């Protein structure tokens, strides 16, 4: 019954921006941490960012320099990923996930969306 549906991906030029959305249903959204991952061809799936039920954020890679920002709207059962200054190496399938509990530093990502393709190319 848990369902996560990503949207907002597509083709964007280097330096451009995209805002990904993940619509959640089938569970009490405010009670769970949410995360964004991505997977490029031939590479392992990697965590981008996670947000807990209080709105505190885990950014996995400090070298991102604030290019990616996760947020959530509990009233709309939606988690977002704002992506700015995109680079070709950001090309990947981006996945929304629901954590097994309220936080980001414990538990696991146990539910996943289908993913949305982001292609950064001129």
GROMACS .gro file of N, CA, C and O in nm:
model
  488
    1UNK      N    1   0.081  -0.121   0.000
    1UNK     CA    2   0.000   0.000   0.000
    1UNK      C    3   0.085   0.127   0.000
    1UNK      O    4   0.040   0.232  -0.049
    2UNK      N    5   0.206   0.118   0.055
    2UNK     CA    6   0.296   0.233   0.050
    2UNK      C    7   0.329   0.262  -0.096
    2UNK      O    8   0.366   0.173  -0.172
    3UNK      N    9   0.313   0.388  -0.133
    3UNK     CA   10   0.339   0.428  -0.270
    3UNK      C   11   0.416   0.560  -0.271
    3UNK      O   12   0.380   0.655  -0.201
    4UNK      N   13   0.522   0.563  -0.351
    4UNK     CA   14   0.603   0.682  -0.369
    4UNK      C   15   0.616   0.707  -0.519
    4UNK      O   16   0.661   0.619  -0.592
    5UNK      N   17   0.577   0.824  -0.563
    5UNK     CA   18   0.577   0.856  -0.704
    5UNK      C   19   0.657   0.982  -0.728
    5UNK      O   20   0.616   1.092  -0.688
    6UNK      N   21   0.772   0.967  -0.795
    6UNK     CA   22   0.857   1.080  -0.827
    6UNK      C   23   0.811   1.149  -0.954
    6UNK      O   24   0.755   1.086  -1.044
    7UNK      N   25   0.837   1.278  -0.961
    7UNK     CA   26   0.811   1.354  -1.082
    7UNK      C   27   0.907   1.472  -1.088
    7UNK      O   28   0.972   1.506  -0.989
    8UNK      N   29   0.916   1.533  -1.204
    8UNK     CA   30   0.997   1.653  -1.221
    8UNK      C   31   1.128   1.632  -1.293
    8UNK      O   32   1.199   1.730  -1.320
    9UNK      N   33   1.162   1.508  -1.325
    9UNK     CA   34   1.285   1.483  -1.397
    9UNK      C   35   1.273   1.521  -1.543
    9UNK      O   36   1.166   1.557  -1.592
   10UNK      N   37   1.385   1.512  -1.614
   10UNK     CA   38   1.386   1.545  -1.754
   10UNK      C   39   1.524   1.585  -1.800
   10UNK      O   40   1.624   1.561  -1.732
   11UNK      N   41   1.528   1.647  -1.917
   11UNK     CA   42   1.652   1.693  -1.977
   11UNK      C   43   1.675   1.839  -1.941
   11UNK      O   44   1.585   1.922  -1.958
   12UNK      N   45   1.794   1.869  -1.893
   12UNK     CA   46   1.827   2.005  -1.854
   12UNK      C   47   1.970   2.035  -1.896
   12UNK      O   48   2.055   1.945  -1.900
   13UNK      N   49   1.998   2.160  -1.930
   13UNK     CA   50   2.132   2.201  -1.969
   13UNK      C   51   2.223   2.215  -1.848
   13UNK      O   52   2.176   2.242  -1.737
   14UNK      N   53   2.353   2.196  -1.867
   14UNK     CA   54   2.446   2.223  -1.757
   14UNK      C   55   2.426   2.363  -1.701
   14UNK      O   56   2.408   2.459  -1.776
   15UNK      N   57   2.429   2.372  -1.569
   15UNK     CA   58   2.403   2.498  -1.502
   15UNK      C   59   2.257   2.523  -1.472
   15UNK      O   60   2.225   2.617  -1.398
   16UNK      N   61   2.169   2.440  -1.524
   16UNK     CA   62   2.027   2.457  -1.502
   16UNK      C   63   1.980   2.400  -1.370
   16UNK      O   64   2.058   2.348  -1.290
   17UNK      N   65   1.850   2.410  -1.348
   17UNK     CA   66   1.788   2.366  -1.224
   17UNK      C   67   1.669   2.277  -1.250
   17UNK      O   68   1.602   2.288  -1.353
   18UNK      N   69   1.642   2.190  -1.155
   18UNK     CA   70   1.522   2.108  -1.155
   18UNK      C   71   1.472   2.095  -1.012
   18UNK      O   72   1.552   2.096  -0.918
   19UNK      N   73   1.342   2.080  -0.998
   19UNK     CA   74   1.281   2.053  -0.869
   19UNK      C   75   1.205   1.922  -0.879
   19UNK      O   76   1.104   1.914  -0.949
   20UNK      N   77   1.255   1.821  -0.811
   20UNK     CA   78   1.189   1.691  -0.808
   20UNK      C   79   1.087   1.686  -0.696
   20UNK      O   80   1.109   1.742  -0.588
   21UNK      N   81   0.978   1.617  -0.721
   21UNK     CA   82   0.875   1.596  -0.620
   21UNK      C   83   0.853   1.447  -0.600
   21UNK      O   84   0.870   1.368  -0.693
   22UNK      N   85   0.814   1.410  -0.481
   22UNK     CA   86   0.778   1.273  -0.449
   22UNK      C   87   0.648   1.275  -0.372
   22UNK      O   88   0.643   1.323  -0.258
   23UNK      N   89   0.543   1.225  -0.434
   23UNK     CA   90   0.412   1.217  -0.370
   23UNK      C   91   0.398   1.084  -0.299
   23UNK      O   92   0.415   0.978  -0.360
   24UNK      N   93   0.368   1.089  -0.170
   24UNK     CA   94   0.362   0.970  -0.086
   24UNK      C   95   0.218   0.940  -0.046
   24UNK      O   96   0.138   1.030  -0.023
   25UNK      N   97   0.188   0.811  -0.034
   25UNK     CA   98   0.057   0.768   0.011
   25UNK      C   99   0.068   0.630   0.074
   25UNK      O  100   0.168   0.561   0.059
   26UNK      N  101  -0.036   0.592   0.148
   26UNK     CA  102  -0.041   0.459   0.207
   26UNK      C  103   0.020   0.447   0.345
   26UNK      O  104   0.029   0.337   0.399
   27UNK      N  105   0.061   0.559   0.404
   27UNK     CA  106   0.117   0.559   0.538
   27UNK      C  107   0.106   0.698   0.598
   27UNK      O  108   0.073   0.794   0.527
   28UNK      N  109   0.135   0.709   0.726
   28UNK     CA  110   0.131   0.837   0.794
   28UNK      C  111   0.260   0.913   0.765
   28UNK      O  112   0.361   0.897   0.832
   29UNK      N  113   0.254   0.996   0.663
   29UNK     CA  114   0.374   1.065   0.612
   29UNK      C  115   0.451   1.143   0.718
   29UNK      O  116   0.574   1.136   0.722
   30UNK      N  117   0.385   1.218   0.806
   30UNK     CA  118   0.460   1.297   0.905
   30UNK      C  119   0.540   1.214   1.004
   30UNK      O  120   0.624   1.271   1.076
   31UNK      N  121   0.518   1.083   1.010
   31UNK     CA  122   0.584   0.998   1.108
   31UNK      C  123   0.711   0.931   1.057
   31UNK      O  124   0.772   0.852   1.131
   32UNK      N  125   0.753   0.961   0.935
   32UNK     CA  126   0.868   0.894   0.877
   32UNK      C  127   0.967   0.990   0.814
   32UNK      O  128   0.930   1.090   0.753
   33UNK      N  129   1.094   0.955   0.831
   33UNK     CA  130   1.197   1.024   0.756
   33UNK      C  131   1.189   0.990   0.608
   33UNK      O  132   1.140   0.883   0.570
   34UNK      N  133   1.235   1.081   0.525
   34UNK     CA  134   1.233   1.063   0.381
   34UNK      C  135   1.370   1.096   0.324
   34UNK      O  136   1.443   1.180   0.378
   35UNK      N  137   1.404   1.033   0.213
   35UNK     CA  138   1.536   1.053   0.155
   35UNK      C  139   1.531   1.050   0.003
   35UNK      O  140   1.440   0.993  -0.057
   36UNK      N  141   1.631   1.113  -0.057
   36UNK     CA  142   1.654   1.107  -0.200
   36UNK      C  143   1.787   1.037  -0.227
   36UNK      O  144   1.889   1.067  -0.163
   37UNK      N  145   1.784   0.945  -0.323
   37UNK     CA  146   1.902   0.876  -0.372
   37UNK      C  147   1.912   0.896  -0.522
   37UNK      O  148   1.815   0.936  -0.588
   38UNK      N  149   2.028   0.863  -0.576
   38UNK     CA  150   2.041   0.859  -0.722
   38UNK      C  151   2.132   0.744  -0.761
   38UNK      O  152   2.215   0.698  -0.682
   39UNK      N  153   2.114   0.698  -0.884
   39UNK     CA  154   2.195   0.590  -0.937
   39UNK      C  155   2.228   0.618  -1.083
   39UNK      O  156   2.138   0.624  -1.167
   40UNK      N  157   2.356   0.634  -1.110
   40UNK     CA  158   2.404   0.653  -1.246
   40UNK      C  159   2.436   0.517  -1.307
   40UNK      O  160   2.464   0.421  -1.234
   41UNK      N  161   2.435   0.507  -1.439
   41UNK     CA  162   2.466   0.378  -1.503
   41UNK      C  163   2.602   0.325  -1.460
   41UNK      O  164   2.702   0.397  -1.461
   42UNK      N  165   2.605   0.198  -1.421
   42UNK     CA  166   2.729   0.134  -1.380
   42UNK      C  167   2.777   0.169  -1.242
   42UNK      O  168   2.885   0.124  -1.202
   43UNK      N  169   2.701   0.248  -1.167
   43UNK     CA  170   2.742   0.287  -1.033
   43UNK      C  171   2.640   0.243  -0.930
   43UNK      O  172   2.525   0.212  -0.963
   44UNK      N  173   2.683   0.240  -0.805
   44UNK     CA  174   2.594   0.205  -0.696
   44UNK      C  175   2.500   0.320  -0.665
   44UNK      O  176   2.531   0.436  -0.689
   45UNK      N  177   2.386   0.285  -0.610
   45UNK     CA  178   2.293   0.387  -0.565
   45UNK      C  179   2.353   0.462  -0.447
   45UNK      O  180   2.408   0.402  -0.355
   46UNK      N  181   2.345   0.595  -0.451
   46UNK     CA  182   2.405   0.675  -0.347
   46UNK      C  183   2.304   0.770  -0.285
   46UNK      O  184   2.216   0.824  -0.353
   47UNK      N  185   2.319   0.791  -0.155
   47UNK     CA  186   2.234   0.884  -0.083
   47UNK      C  187   2.271   1.027  -0.119
   47UNK      O  188   2.388   1.064  -0.122
   48UNK      N  189   2.169   1.108  -0.145
   48UNK     CA  190   2.190   1.251  -0.166
   48UNK      C  191   2.163   1.327  -0.037
   48UNK      O  192   2.248   1.401   0.013
   49UNK      N  193   2.044   1.310   0.016
   49UNK     CA  194   2.005   1.380   0.137
   49UNK      C  195   1.887   1.309   0.202
   49UNK      O  196   1.812   1.238   0.135
   50UNK      N  197   1.872   1.333   0.331
   50UNK     CA  198   1.762   1.275   0.408
   50UNK      C  199   1.706   1.383   0.499
   50UNK      O  200   1.780   1.470   0.546
   51UNK      N  201   1.577   1.377   0.523
   51UNK     CA  202   1.512   1.472   0.613
   51UNK      C  203   1.429   1.395   0.714
   51UNK      O  204   1.351   1.306   0.677
   52UNK      N  205   1.446   1.426   0.843
   52UNK     CA  206   1.371   1.354   0.944
   52UNK      C  207   1.236   1.419   0.968
   52UNK      O  208   1.198   1.517   0.903
   53UNK      N  209   1.162   1.364   1.064
   53UNK     CA  210   1.026   1.410   1.087
   53UNK      C  211   1.018   1.549   1.148
   53UNK      O  212   0.911   1.610   1.148
   54UNK      N  213   1.129   1.599   1.201
   54UNK     CA  214   1.134   1.733   1.257
   54UNK      C  215   1.187   1.837   1.158
   54UNK      O  216   1.199   1.954   1.193
   55UNK      N  217   1.222   1.791   1.038
   55UNK     CA  218   1.274   1.882   0.938
   55UNK      C  219   1.424   1.897   0.938
   55UNK      O  220   1.477   1.977   0.860
   56UNK      N  221   1.495   1.823   1.023
   56UNK     CA  222   1.640   1.828   1.024
   56UNK      C  223   1.694   1.749   0.906
   56UNK      O  224   1.642   1.642   0.873
   57UNK      N  225   1.801   1.798   0.847
   57UNK     CA  226   1.850   1.747   0.720
   57UNK      C  227   1.989   1.686   0.735
   57UNK      O  228   2.077   1.742   0.800
   58UNK      N  229   2.008   1.571   0.672
   58UNK     CA  230   2.137   1.508   0.654
   58UNK      C  231   2.178   1.524   0.508
   58UNK      O  232   2.112   1.469   0.419
   59UNK      N  233   2.284   1.599   0.483
   59UNK     CA  234   2.344   1.609   0.351
   59UNK      C  235   2.463   1.514   0.346
   59UNK      O  236   2.558   1.531   0.422
   60UNK      N  237   2.457   1.417   0.258
   60UNK     CA  238   2.556   1.311   0.261
   60UNK      C  239   2.695   1.359   0.217
   60UNK      O  240   2.795   1.317   0.274
   61UNK      N  241   2.701   1.446   0.117
   61UNK     CA  242   2.827   1.488   0.060
   61UNK      C  243   2.844   1.639   0.074
   61UNK      O  244   2.780   1.716   0.002
   62UNK      N  245   2.931   1.683   0.165
   62UNK     CA  246   2.953   1.828   0.181
   62UNK      C  247   3.005   1.896   0.056
   62UNK      O  248   2.987   2.018   0.041
   63UNK      N  249   3.068   1.820  -0.034
   63UNK     CA  250   3.122   1.879  -0.156
   63UNK      C  251   3.014   1.926  -0.252
   63UNK      O  252   3.045   1.994  -0.351
   64UNK      N  253   2.890   1.891  -0.226
   64UNK     CA  254   2.780   1.939  -0.310
   64UNK      C  255   2.765   2.090  -0.304
   64UNK      O  256   2.702   2.149  -0.391
   65UNK      N  257   2.821   2.152  -0.201
   65UNK     CA  258   2.821   2.298  -0.185
   65UNK      C  259   2.682   2.358  -0.193
   65UNK      O  260   2.661   2.465  -0.249
   66UNK      N  261   2.584   2.288  -0.136
   66UNK     CA  262   2.450   2.340  -0.130
   66UNK      C  263   2.372   2.334  -0.258
   66UNK      O  264   2.266   2.398  -0.269
   67UNK      N  265   2.419   2.260  -0.357
   67UNK     CA  266   2.347   2.253  -0.485
   67UNK      C  267   2.215   2.180  -0.472
   67UNK      O  268   2.121   2.211  -0.545
   68UNK      N  269   2.208   2.083  -0.383
   68UNK     CA  270   2.087   2.003  -0.365
   68UNK      C  271   2.027   2.033  -0.229
   68UNK      O  272   2.097   2.031  -0.127
   69UNK      N  273   1.896   2.057  -0.226
   69UNK     CA  274   1.827   2.087  -0.102
   69UNK      C  275   1.701   2.002  -0.091
   69UNK      O  276   1.614   2.008  -0.178
   70UNK      N  277   1.691   1.925   0.016
   70UNK     CA  278   1.573   1.845   0.042
   70UNK      C  279   1.479   1.922   0.133
   70UNK      O  280   1.522   1.998   0.220
   71UNK      N  281   1.349   1.905   0.112
   71UNK     CA  282   1.249   1.966   0.197
   71UNK      C  283   1.125   1.877   0.198
   71UNK      O  284   1.113   1.785   0.117
   72UNK      N  285   1.034   1.906   0.290
   72UNK     CA  286   0.911   1.828   0.296
   72UNK      C  287   0.793   1.917   0.331
   72UNK      O  288   0.808   2.018   0.400
   73UNK      N  289   0.676   1.877   0.283
   73UNK     CA  290   0.551   1.944   0.314
   73UNK      C  291   0.457   1.837   0.367
   73UNK      O  292   0.397   1.762   0.289
   74UNK      N  293   0.445   1.828   0.498
   74UNK     CA  294   0.365   1.721   0.557
   74UNK      C  295   0.217   1.735   0.526
   74UNK      O  296   0.145   1.635   0.520
   75UNK      N  297   0.170   1.857   0.505
   75UNK     CA  298   0.030   1.878   0.471
   75UNK      C  299  -0.004   1.822   0.334
   75UNK      O  300  -0.119   1.788   0.306
   76UNK      N  301   0.097   1.814   0.247
   76UNK     CA  302   0.077   1.765   0.111
   76UNK      C  303   0.135   1.626   0.089
   76UNK      O  304   0.131   1.575  -0.023
   77UNK      N  305   0.188   1.565   0.194
   77UNK     CA  306   0.250   1.432   0.183
   77UNK      C  307   0.353   1.427   0.070
   77UNK      O  308   0.356   1.333  -0.010
   78UNK      N  309   0.438   1.528   0.066
   78UNK     CA  310   0.531   1.541  -0.044
   78UNK      C  311   0.670   1.578   0.006
   78UNK      O  312   0.684   1.661   0.097
   79UNK      N  313   0.771   1.517  -0.054
   79UNK     CA  314   0.910   1.554  -0.029
   79UNK      C  315   0.969   1.605  -0.160
   79UNK      O  316   0.936   1.554  -0.268
   80UNK      N  317   1.055   1.706  -0.151
   80UNK     CA  318   1.110   1.772  -0.268
   80UNK      C  319   1.262   1.763  -0.268
   80UNK      O  320   1.327   1.751  -0.164
   81UNK      N  321   1.318   1.773  -0.387
   81UNK     CA  322   1.462   1.789  -0.402
   81UNK      C  323   1.486   1.901  -0.502
   81UNK      O  324   1.460   1.885  -0.622
   82UNK      N  325   1.534   2.014  -0.454
   82UNK     CA  326   1.571   2.125  -0.540
   82UNK      C  327   1.716   2.106  -0.584
   82UNK      O  328   1.805   2.092  -0.500
   83UNK      N  329   1.738   2.107  -0.714
   83UNK     CA  330   1.871   2.084  -0.770
   83UNK      C  331   1.909   2.204  -0.855
   83UNK      O  332   1.840   2.239  -0.950
   84UNK      N  333   2.021   2.265  -0.821
   84UNK     CA  334   2.071   2.382  -0.891
   84UNK      C  335   2.212   2.357  -0.945
   84UNK      O  336   2.282   2.267  -0.901
   85UNK      N  337   2.252   2.441  -1.039
   85UNK     CA  338   2.386   2.434  -1.097
   85UNK      C  339   2.421   2.293  -1.140
   85UNK      O  340   2.528   2.240  -1.108
   86UNK      N  341   2.332   2.232  -1.213
   86UNK     CA  342   2.348   2.092  -1.249
   86UNK      C  343   2.465   2.070  -1.345
   86UNK      O  344   2.495   2.154  -1.430
   87UNK      N  345   2.528   1.955  -1.329
   87UNK     CA  346   2.644   1.915  -1.408
   87UNK      C  347   2.614   1.785  -1.480
   87UNK      O  348   2.528   1.708  -1.437
   88UNK      N  349   2.685   1.757  -1.590
   88UNK     CA  350   2.662   1.630  -1.659
   88UNK      C  351   2.676   1.508  -1.569
   88UNK      O  352   2.604   1.410  -1.589
   89UNK      N  353   2.766   1.514  -1.472
   89UNK     CA  354   2.784   1.401  -1.381
   89UNK      C  355   2.667   1.381  -1.286
   89UNK      O  356   2.663   1.282  -1.213
   90UNK      N  357   2.572   1.474  -1.284
   90UNK     CA  358   2.450   1.455  -1.207
   90UNK      C  359   2.349   1.367  -1.279
   90UNK      O  360   2.244   1.333  -1.222
   91UNK      N  361   2.376   1.333  -1.403
   91UNK     CA  362   2.286   1.247  -1.480
   91UNK      C  363   2.269   1.113  -1.411
   91UNK      O  364   2.366   1.043  -1.383
   92UNK      N  365   2.145   1.078  -1.380
   92UNK     CA  366   2.116   0.956  -1.306
   92UNK      C  367   1.965   0.939  -1.296
   92UNK      O  368   1.888   1.029  -1.330
   93UNK      N  369   1.925   0.823  -1.246
   93UNK     CA  370   1.787   0.804  -1.203
   93UNK      C  371   1.779   0.844  -1.057
   93UNK      O  372   1.858   0.797  -0.975
   94UNK      N  373   1.685   0.929  -1.025
   94UNK     CA  374   1.669   0.980  -0.889
   94UNK      C  375   1.550   0.912  -0.823
   94UNK      O  376   1.441   0.907  -0.878
   95UNK      N  377   1.574   0.861  -0.703
   95UNK     CA  378   1.475   0.783  -0.631
   95UNK      C  379   1.437   0.848  -0.499
   95UNK      O  380   1.523   0.896  -0.425
   96UNK      N  381   1.310   0.845  -0.470
   96UNK     CA  382   1.256   0.883  -0.341
   96UNK      C  383   1.244   0.758  -0.255
   96UNK      O  384   1.210   0.651  -0.305
   97UNK      N  385   1.270   0.770  -0.125
   97UNK     CA  386   1.257   0.656  -0.036
   97UNK      C  387   1.197   0.697   0.098
   97UNK      O  388   1.211   0.811   0.141
   98UNK      N  389   1.131   0.602   0.161
   98UNK     CA  390   1.079   0.620   0.296
   98UNK      C  391   1.166   0.543   0.392
   98UNK      O  392   1.196   0.426   0.371
   99UNK      N  393   1.207   0.611   0.499
   99UNK     CA  394   1.286   0.547   0.601
   99UNK      C  395   1.201   0.452   0.685
   99UNK      O  396   1.078   0.458   0.683
  100UNK      N  397   1.269   0.365   0.758
  100UNK     CA  398   1.199   0.269   0.843
  100UNK      C  399   1.152   0.330   0.974
  100UNK      O  400   1.075   0.267   1.047
  101UNK      N  401   1.197   0.452   1.005
  101UNK     CA  402   1.158   0.521   1.125
  101UNK      C  403   1.155   0.671   1.104
  101UNK      O  404   1.142   0.719   0.991
  102UNK      N  405   1.170   0.745   1.212
  102UNK     CA  406   1.157   0.890   1.205
  102UNK      C  407   1.281   0.961   1.154
  102UNK      O  408   1.272   1.076   1.111
  103UNK      N  409   1.396   0.895   1.161
  103UNK     CA  410   1.521   0.965   1.139
  103UNK      C  411   1.601   0.921   1.019
  103UNK      O  412   1.557   0.840   0.935
  104UNK      N  413   1.722   0.975   1.013
  104UNK     CA  414   1.815   0.952   0.902
  104UNK      C  415   1.942   0.880   0.943
  104UNK      O  416   2.008   0.820   0.858
  105UNK      N  417   1.979   0.887   1.070
  105UNK     CA  418   2.104   0.828   1.117
  105UNK      C  419   2.087   0.685   1.166
  105UNK      O  420   2.187   0.618   1.193
  106UNK      N  421   1.967   0.639   1.178
  106UNK     CA  422   1.939   0.501   1.213
  106UNK      C  423   1.830   0.447   1.121
  106UNK      O  424   1.760   0.524   1.054
  107UNK      N  425   1.816   0.316   1.120
  107UNK     CA  426   1.717   0.255   1.034
  107UNK      C  427   1.768   0.244   0.891
  107UNK      O  428   1.887   0.261   0.863
  108UNK      N  429   1.677   0.216   0.801
  108UNK     CA  430   1.709   0.196   0.660
  108UNK      C  431   1.603   0.259   0.573
  108UNK      O  432   1.496   0.297   0.621
  109UNK      N  433   1.633   0.271   0.445
  109UNK     CA  434   1.532   0.308   0.347
  109UNK      C  435   1.465   0.180   0.300
  109UNK      O  436   1.528   0.096   0.236
  110UNK      N  437   1.338   0.164   0.333
  110UNK     CA  438   1.271   0.037   0.311
  110UNK      C  439   1.167   0.039   0.199
  110UNK      O  440   1.122  -0.067   0.156
  111UNK      N  441   1.127   0.156   0.154
  111UNK     CA  442   1.036   0.167   0.041
  111UNK      C  443   1.093   0.265  -0.059
  111UNK      O  444   1.156   0.364  -0.023
  112UNK      N  445   1.066   0.237  -0.187
  112UNK     CA  446   1.126   0.313  -0.296
  112UNK      C  447   1.023   0.345  -0.403
  112UNK      O  448   0.932   0.267  -0.429
  113UNK      N  449   1.040   0.460  -0.466
  113UNK     CA  450   0.962   0.492  -0.583
  113UNK      C  451   1.021   0.428  -0.707
  113UNK      O  452   1.123   0.359  -0.703
  114UNK      N  453   0.957   0.452  -0.820
  114UNK     CA  454   1.003   0.398  -0.947
  114UNK      C  455   1.125   0.471  -1.001
  114UNK      O  456   1.199   0.417  -1.084
  115UNK      N  457   1.146   0.592  -0.957
  115UNK     CA  458   1.258   0.672  -1.003
  115UNK      C  459   1.218   0.766  -1.116
  115UNK      O  460   1.124   0.740  -1.191
  116UNK      N  461   1.291   0.875  -1.127
  116UNK     CA  462   1.271   0.969  -1.237
  116UNK      C  463   1.407   1.003  -1.297
  116UNK      O  464   1.504   1.028  -1.226
  117UNK      N  465   1.414   1.000  -1.429
  117UNK     CA  466   1.540   1.021  -1.500
  117UNK      C  467   1.573   1.169  -1.506
  117UNK      O  468   1.490   1.251  -1.545
  118UNK      N  469   1.696   1.201  -1.469
  118UNK     CA  470   1.750   1.335  -1.484
  118UNK      C  471   1.871   1.326  -1.577
  118UNK      O  472   1.966   1.253  -1.549
  119UNK      N  473   1.865   1.399  -1.686
  119UNK     CA  474   1.975   1.401  -1.782
  119UNK      C  475   2.024   1.544  -1.798
  119UNK      O  476   1.946   1.633  -1.834
  120UNK      N  477   2.151   1.565  -1.769
  120UNK     CA  478   2.213   1.697  -1.779
  120UNK      C  479   2.306   1.695  -1.899
  120UNK      O  480   2.410   1.629  -1.897
  121UNK      N  481   2.268   1.766  -2.003
  121UNK     CA  482   2.344   1.763  -2.127
  121UNK      C  483   2.313   1.887  -2.209
  121UNK      O  484   2.202   1.939  -2.206
  122UNK      N  485   2.413   1.932  -2.282
  122UNK     CA  486   2.394   2.043  -2.373
  122UNK      C  487   2.362   1.995  -2.514
  122UNK      O  488   2.332   2.074  -2.602
   0.00000   0.00000   0.00000
